[in-house]
PDB file of N, CA and C and ligand atoms in Angstrom:
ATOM      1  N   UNK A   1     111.128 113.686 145.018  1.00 92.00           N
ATOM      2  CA  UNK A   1     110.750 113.104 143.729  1.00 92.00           C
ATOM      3  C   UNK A   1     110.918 111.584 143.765  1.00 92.00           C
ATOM      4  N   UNK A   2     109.557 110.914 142.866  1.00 94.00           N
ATOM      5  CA  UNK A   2     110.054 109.249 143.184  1.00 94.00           C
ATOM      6  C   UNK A   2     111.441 108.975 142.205  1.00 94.00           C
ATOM      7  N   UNK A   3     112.074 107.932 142.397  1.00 96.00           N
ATOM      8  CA  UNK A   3     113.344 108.003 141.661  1.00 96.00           C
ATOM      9  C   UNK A   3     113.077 106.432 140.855  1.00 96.00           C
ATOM     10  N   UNK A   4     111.808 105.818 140.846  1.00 97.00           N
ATOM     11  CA  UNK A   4     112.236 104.808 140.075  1.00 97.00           C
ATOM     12  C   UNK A   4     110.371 104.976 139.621  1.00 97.00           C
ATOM     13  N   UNK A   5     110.411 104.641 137.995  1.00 97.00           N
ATOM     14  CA  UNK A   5     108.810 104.831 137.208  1.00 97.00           C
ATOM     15  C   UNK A   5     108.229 103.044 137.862  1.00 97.00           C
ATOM     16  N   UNK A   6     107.015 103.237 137.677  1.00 96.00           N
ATOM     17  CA  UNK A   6     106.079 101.942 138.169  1.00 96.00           C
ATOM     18  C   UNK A   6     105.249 102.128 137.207  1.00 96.00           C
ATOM     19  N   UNK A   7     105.700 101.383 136.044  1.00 96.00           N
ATOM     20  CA  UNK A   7     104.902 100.841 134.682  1.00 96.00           C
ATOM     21  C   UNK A   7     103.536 100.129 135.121  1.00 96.00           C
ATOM     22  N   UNK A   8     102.464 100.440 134.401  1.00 96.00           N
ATOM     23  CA  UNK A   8     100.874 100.193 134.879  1.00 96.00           C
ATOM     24  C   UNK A   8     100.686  99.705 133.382  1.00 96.00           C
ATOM     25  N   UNK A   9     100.081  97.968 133.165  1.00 92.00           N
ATOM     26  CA  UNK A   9      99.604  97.696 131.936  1.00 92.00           C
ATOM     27  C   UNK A   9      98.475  97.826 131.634  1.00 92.00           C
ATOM     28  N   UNK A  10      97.770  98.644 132.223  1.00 93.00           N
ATOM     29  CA  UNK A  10      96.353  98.527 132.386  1.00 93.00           C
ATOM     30  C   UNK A  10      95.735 100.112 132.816  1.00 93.00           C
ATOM     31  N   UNK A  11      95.347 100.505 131.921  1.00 94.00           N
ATOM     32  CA  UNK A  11      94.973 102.267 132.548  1.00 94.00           C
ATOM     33  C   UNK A  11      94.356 102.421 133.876  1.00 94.00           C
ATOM     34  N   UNK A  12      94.764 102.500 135.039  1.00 94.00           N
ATOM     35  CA  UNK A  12      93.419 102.341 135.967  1.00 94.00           C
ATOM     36  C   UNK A  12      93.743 104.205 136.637  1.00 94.00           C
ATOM     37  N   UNK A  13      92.996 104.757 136.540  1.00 92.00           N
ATOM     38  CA  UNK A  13      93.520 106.407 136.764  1.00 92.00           C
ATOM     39  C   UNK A  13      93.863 106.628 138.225  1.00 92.00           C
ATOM     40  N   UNK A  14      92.942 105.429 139.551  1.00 94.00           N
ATOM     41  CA  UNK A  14      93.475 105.635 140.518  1.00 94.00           C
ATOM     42  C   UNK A  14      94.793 105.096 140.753  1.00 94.00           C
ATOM     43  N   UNK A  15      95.590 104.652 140.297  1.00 94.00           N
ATOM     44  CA  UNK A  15      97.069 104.165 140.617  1.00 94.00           C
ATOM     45  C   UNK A  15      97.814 105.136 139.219  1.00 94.00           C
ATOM     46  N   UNK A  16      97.406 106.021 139.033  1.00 96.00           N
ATOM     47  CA  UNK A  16      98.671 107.009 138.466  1.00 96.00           C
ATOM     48  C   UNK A  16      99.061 107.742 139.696  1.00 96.00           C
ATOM     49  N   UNK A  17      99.886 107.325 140.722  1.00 97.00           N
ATOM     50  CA  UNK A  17     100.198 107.869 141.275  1.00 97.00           C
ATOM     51  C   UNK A  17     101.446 108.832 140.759  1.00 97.00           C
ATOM     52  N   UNK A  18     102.196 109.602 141.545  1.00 97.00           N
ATOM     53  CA  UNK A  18     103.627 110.338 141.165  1.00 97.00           C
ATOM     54  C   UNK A  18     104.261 109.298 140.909  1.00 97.00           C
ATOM     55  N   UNK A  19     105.015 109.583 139.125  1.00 97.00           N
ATOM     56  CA  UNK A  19     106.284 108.401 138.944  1.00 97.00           C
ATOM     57  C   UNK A  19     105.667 107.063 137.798  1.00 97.00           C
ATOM     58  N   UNK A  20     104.114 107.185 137.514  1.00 98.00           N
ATOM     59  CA  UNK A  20     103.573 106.148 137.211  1.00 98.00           C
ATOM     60  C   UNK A  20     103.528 106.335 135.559  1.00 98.00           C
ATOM     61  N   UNK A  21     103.820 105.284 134.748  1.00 97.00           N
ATOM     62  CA  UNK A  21     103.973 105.310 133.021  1.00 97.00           C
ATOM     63  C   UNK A  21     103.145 104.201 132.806  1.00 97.00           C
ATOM     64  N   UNK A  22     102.016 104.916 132.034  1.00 97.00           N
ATOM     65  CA  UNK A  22     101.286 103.897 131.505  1.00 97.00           C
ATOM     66  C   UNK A  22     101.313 104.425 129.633  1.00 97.00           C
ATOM     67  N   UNK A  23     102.149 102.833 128.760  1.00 96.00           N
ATOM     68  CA  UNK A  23     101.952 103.217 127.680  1.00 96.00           C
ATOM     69  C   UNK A  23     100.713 103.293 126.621  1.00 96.00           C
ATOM     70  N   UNK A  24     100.200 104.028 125.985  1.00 96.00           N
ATOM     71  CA  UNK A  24      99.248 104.396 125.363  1.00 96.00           C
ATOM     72  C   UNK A  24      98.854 103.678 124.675  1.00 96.00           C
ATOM     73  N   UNK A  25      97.433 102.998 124.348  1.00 94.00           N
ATOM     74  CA  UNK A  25      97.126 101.695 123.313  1.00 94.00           C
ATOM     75  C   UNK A  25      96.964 102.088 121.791  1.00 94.00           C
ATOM     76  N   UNK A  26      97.297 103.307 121.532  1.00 94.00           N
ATOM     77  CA  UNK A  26      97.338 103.825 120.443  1.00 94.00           C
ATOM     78  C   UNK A  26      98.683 104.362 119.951  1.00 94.00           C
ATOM     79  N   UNK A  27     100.108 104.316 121.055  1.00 95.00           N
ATOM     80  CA  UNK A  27     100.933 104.603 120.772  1.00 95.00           C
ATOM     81  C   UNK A  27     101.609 104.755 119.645  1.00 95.00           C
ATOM     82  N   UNK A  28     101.889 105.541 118.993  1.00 96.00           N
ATOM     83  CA  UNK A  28     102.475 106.509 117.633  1.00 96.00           C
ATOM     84  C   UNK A  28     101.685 106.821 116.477  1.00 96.00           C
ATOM     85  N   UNK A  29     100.804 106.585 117.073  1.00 96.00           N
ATOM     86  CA  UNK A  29      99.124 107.312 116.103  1.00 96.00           C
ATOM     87  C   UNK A  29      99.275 108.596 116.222  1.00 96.00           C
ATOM     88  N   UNK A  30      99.521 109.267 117.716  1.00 94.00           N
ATOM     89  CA  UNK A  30      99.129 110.741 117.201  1.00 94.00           C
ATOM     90  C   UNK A  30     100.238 111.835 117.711  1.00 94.00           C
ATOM     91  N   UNK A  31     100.237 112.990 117.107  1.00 95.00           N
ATOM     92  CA  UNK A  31     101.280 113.568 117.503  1.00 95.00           C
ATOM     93  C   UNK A  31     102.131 113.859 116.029  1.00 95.00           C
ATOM     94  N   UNK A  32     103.738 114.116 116.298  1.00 96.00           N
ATOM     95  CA  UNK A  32     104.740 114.269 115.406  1.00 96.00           C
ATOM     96  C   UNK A  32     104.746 112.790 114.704  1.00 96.00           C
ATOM     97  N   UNK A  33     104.868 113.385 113.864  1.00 95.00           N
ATOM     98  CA  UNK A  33     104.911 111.148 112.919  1.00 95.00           C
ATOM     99  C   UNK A  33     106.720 111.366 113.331  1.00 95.00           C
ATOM    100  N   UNK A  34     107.594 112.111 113.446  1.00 96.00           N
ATOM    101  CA  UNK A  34     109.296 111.678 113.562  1.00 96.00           C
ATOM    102  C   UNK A  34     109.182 111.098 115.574  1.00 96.00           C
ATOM    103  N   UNK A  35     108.451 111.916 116.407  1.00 98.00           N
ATOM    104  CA  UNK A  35     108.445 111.417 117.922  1.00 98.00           C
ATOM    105  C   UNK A  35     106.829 111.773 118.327  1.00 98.00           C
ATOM    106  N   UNK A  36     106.300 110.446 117.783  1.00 98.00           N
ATOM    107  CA  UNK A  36     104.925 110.581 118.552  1.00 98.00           C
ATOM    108  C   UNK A  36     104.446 110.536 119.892  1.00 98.00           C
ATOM    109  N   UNK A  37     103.273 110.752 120.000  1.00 98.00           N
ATOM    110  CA  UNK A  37     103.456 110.617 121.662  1.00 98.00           C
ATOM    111  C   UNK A  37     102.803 108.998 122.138  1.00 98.00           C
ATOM    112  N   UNK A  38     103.719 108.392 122.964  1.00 97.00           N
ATOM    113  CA  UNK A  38     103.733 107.547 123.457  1.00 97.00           C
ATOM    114  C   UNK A  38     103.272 106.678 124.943  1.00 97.00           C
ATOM    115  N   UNK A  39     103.130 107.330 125.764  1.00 97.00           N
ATOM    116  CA  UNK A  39     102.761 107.186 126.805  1.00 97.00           C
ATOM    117  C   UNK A  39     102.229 108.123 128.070  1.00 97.00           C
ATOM    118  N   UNK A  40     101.380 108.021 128.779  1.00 97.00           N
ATOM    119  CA  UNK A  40     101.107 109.046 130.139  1.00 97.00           C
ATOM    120  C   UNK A  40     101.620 108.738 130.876  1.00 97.00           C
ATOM    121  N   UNK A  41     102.471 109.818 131.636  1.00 97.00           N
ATOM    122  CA  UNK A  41     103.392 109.909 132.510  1.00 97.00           C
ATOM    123  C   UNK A  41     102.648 110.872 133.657  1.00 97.00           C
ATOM    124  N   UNK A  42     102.374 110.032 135.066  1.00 97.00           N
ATOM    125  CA  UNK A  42     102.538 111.222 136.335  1.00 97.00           C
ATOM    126  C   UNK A  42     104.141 111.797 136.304  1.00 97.00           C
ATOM    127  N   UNK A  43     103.814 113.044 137.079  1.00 98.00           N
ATOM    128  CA  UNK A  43     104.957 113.847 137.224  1.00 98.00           C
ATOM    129  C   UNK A  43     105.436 112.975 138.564  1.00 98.00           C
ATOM    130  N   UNK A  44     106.719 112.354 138.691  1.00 97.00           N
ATOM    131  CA  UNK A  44     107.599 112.082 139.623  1.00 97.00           C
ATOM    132  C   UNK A  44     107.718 112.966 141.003  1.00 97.00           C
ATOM    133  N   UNK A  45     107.934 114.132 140.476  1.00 97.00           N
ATOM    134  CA  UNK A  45     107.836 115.264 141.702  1.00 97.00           C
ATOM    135  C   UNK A  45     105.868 115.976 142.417  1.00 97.00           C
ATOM    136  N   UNK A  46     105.170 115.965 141.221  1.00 97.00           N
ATOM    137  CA  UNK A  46     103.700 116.353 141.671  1.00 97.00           C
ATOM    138  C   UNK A  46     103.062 115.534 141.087  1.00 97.00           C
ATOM    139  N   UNK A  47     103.046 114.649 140.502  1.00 97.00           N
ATOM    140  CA  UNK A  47     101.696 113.703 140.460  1.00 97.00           C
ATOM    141  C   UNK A  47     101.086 114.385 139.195  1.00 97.00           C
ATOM    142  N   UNK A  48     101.280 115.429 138.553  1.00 97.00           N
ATOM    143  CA  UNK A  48     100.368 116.336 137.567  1.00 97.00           C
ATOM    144  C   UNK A  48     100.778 115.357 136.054  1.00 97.00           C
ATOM    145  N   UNK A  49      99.539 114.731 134.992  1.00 97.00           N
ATOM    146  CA  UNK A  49      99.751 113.617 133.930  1.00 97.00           C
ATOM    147  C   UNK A  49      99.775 114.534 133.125  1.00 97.00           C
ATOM    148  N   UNK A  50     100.768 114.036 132.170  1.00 96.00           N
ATOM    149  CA  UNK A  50     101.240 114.553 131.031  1.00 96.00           C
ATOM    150  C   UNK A  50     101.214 113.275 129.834  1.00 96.00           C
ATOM    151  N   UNK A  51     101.225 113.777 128.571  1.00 97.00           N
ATOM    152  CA  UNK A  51     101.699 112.643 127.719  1.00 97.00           C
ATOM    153  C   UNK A  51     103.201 113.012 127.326  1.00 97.00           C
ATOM    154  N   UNK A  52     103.829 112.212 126.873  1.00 97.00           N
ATOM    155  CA  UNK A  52     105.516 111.754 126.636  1.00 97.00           C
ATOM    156  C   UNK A  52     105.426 111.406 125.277  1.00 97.00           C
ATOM    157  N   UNK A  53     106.520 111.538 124.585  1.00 98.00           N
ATOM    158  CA  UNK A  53     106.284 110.955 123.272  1.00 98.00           C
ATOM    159  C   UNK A  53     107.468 109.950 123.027  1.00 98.00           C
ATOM    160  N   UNK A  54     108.050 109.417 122.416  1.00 98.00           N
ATOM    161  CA  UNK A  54     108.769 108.521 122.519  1.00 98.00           C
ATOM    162  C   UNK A  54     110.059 108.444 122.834  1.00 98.00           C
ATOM    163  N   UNK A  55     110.665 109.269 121.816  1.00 98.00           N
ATOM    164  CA  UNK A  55     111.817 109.975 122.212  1.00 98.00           C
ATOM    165  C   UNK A  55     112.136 110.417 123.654  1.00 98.00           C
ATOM    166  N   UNK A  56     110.866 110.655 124.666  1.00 98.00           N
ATOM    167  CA  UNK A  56     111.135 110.753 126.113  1.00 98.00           C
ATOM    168  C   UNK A  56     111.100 109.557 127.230  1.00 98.00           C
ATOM    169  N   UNK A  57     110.300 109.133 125.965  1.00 97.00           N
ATOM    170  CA  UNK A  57     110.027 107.107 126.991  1.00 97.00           C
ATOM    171  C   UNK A  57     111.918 106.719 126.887  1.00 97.00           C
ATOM    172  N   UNK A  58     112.091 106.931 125.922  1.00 97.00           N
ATOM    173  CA  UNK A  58     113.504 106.184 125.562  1.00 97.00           C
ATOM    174  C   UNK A  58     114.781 106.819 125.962  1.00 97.00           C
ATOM    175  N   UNK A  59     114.266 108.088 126.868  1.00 97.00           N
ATOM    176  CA  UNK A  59     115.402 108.520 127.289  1.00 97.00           C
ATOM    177  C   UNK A  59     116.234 109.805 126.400  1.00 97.00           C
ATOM    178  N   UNK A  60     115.886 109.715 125.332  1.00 97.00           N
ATOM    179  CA  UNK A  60     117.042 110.977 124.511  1.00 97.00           C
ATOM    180  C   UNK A  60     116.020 112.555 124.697  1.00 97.00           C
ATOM    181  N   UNK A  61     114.958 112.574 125.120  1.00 97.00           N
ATOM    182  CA  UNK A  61     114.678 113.873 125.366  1.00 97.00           C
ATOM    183  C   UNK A  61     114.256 113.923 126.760  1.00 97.00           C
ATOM    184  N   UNK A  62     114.475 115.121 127.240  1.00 97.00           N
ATOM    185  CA  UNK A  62     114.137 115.424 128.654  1.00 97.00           C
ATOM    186  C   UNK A  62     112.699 115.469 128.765  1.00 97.00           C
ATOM    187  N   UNK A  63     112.105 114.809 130.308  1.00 98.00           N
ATOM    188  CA  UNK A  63     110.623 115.336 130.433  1.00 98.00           C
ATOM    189  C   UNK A  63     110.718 116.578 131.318  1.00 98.00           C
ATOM    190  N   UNK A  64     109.708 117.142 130.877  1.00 97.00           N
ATOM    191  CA  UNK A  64     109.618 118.945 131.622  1.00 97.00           C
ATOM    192  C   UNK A  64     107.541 118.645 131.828  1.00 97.00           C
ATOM    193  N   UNK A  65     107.796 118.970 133.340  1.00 96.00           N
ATOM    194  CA  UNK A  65     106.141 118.319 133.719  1.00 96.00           C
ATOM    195  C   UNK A  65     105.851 120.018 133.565  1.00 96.00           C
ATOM    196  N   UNK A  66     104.689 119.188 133.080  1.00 94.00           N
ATOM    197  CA  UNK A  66     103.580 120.737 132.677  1.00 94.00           C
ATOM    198  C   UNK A  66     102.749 121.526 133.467  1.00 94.00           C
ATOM    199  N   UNK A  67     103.084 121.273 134.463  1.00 96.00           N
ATOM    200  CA  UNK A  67     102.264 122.133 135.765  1.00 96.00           C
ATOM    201  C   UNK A  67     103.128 123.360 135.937  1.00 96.00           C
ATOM    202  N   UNK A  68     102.942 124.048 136.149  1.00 95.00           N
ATOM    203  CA  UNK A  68     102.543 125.793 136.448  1.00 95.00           C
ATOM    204  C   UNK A  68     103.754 125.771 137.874  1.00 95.00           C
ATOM    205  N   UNK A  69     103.215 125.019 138.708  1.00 96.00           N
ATOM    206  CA  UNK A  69     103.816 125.147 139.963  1.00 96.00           C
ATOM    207  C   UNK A  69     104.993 123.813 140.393  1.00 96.00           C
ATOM    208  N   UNK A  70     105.307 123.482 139.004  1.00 96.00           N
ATOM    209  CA  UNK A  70     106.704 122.235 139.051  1.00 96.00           C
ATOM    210  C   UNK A  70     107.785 122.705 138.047  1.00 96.00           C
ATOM    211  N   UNK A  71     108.516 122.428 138.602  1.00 92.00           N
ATOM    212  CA  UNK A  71     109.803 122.937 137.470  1.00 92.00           C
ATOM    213  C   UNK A  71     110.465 121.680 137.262  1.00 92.00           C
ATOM    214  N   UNK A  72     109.999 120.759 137.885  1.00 96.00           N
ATOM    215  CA  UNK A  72     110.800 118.530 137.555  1.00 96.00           C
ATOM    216  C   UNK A  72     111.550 119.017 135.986  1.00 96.00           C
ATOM    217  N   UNK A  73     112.419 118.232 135.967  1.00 96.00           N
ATOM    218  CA  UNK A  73     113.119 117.945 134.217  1.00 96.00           C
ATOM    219  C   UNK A  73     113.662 116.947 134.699  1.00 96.00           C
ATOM    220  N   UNK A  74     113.577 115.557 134.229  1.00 97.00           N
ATOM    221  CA  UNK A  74     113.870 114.369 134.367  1.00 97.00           C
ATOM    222  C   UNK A  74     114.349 113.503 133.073  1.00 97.00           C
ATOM    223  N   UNK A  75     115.247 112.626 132.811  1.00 97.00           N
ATOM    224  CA  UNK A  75     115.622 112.069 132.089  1.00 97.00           C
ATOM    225  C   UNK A  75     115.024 110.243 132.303  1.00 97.00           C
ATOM    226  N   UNK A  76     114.319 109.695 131.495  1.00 98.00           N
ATOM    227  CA  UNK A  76     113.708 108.415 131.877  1.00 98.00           C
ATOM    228  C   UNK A  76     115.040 107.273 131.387  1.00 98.00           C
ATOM    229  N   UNK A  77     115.534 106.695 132.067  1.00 96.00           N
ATOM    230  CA  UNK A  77     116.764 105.963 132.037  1.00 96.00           C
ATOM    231  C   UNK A  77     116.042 104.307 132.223  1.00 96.00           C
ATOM    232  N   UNK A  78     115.784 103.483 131.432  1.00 92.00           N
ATOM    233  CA  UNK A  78     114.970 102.210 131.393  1.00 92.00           C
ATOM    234  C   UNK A  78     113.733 102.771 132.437  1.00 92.00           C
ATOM    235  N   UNK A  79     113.704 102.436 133.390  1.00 93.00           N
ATOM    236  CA  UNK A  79     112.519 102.446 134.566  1.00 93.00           C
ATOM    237  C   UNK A  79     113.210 103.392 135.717  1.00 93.00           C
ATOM    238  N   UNK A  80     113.878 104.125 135.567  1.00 97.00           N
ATOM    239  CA  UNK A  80     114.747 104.781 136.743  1.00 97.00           C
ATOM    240  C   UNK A  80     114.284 106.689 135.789  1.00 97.00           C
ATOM    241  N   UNK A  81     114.139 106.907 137.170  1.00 97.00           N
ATOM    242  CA  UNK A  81     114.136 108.720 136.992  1.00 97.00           C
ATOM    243  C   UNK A  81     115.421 109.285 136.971  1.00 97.00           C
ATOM    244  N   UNK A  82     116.201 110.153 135.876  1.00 97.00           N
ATOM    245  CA  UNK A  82     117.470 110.847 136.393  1.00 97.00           C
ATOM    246  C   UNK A  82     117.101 112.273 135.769  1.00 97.00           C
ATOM    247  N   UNK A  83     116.871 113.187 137.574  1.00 95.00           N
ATOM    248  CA  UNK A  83     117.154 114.473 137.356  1.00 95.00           C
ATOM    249  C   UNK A  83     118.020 115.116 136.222  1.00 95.00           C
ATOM    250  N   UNK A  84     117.258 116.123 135.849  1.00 92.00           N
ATOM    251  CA  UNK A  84     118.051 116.945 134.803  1.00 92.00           C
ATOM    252  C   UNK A  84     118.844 117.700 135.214  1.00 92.00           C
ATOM    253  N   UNK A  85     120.048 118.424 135.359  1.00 82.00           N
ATOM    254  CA  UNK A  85     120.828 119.196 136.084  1.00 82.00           C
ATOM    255  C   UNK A  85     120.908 119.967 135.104  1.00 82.00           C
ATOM    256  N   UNK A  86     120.409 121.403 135.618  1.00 72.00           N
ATOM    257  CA  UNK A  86     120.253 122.663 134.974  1.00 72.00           C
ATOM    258  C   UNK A  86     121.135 123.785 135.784  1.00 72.00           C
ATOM    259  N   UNK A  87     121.988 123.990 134.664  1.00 68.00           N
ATOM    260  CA  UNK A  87     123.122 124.526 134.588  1.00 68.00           C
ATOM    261  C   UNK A  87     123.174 125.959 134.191  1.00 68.00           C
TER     262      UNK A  87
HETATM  263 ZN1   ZN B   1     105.544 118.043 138.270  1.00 64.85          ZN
END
């Protein structure tokens, strides 16, 4: 898994590589109005994009990548990945 995110200001879809956060230009428009969603996130461990909502950009909720064949749970700590330890 990559262990540190590589913020992209600029959507370009070939550099979402695994690990890559690009925040959304519409960020907290849509979604939950209490934790909207905020940014696209590649999965750290498979590369598979998800959206994040804020509360996960900022660290207080876990990301859980949505692919079928990844089980990643990661905690976003400023720009650093920290595994979830499932207990
Ligand atoms: Zn994944």
């Amino acid at each position: 898994m990559v262990q540190e995110l590589n913020v992209l200001s600029e959507w370009i879809p070939e550099q979402m590589q695994p690990g890559t956060l690009f925040v959304l230009e519409n960020a907290g428009d849509m979604g939950d109005e209490e934790d909207p969603y905020w940014a696209v996130l590649s999965c750290p461990e498979c590369g598979t994009l998800g959206l994040i909502t804020r509360r996960q950009v900022v660290g207080l909720v876990a990301v859980i990548c949505g692919s079928d064949k990844c089980s990643a749970q990661f905690f976003i700590r400023e720009s650093d990945v920290v595994v979830r330890k499932v207990s």
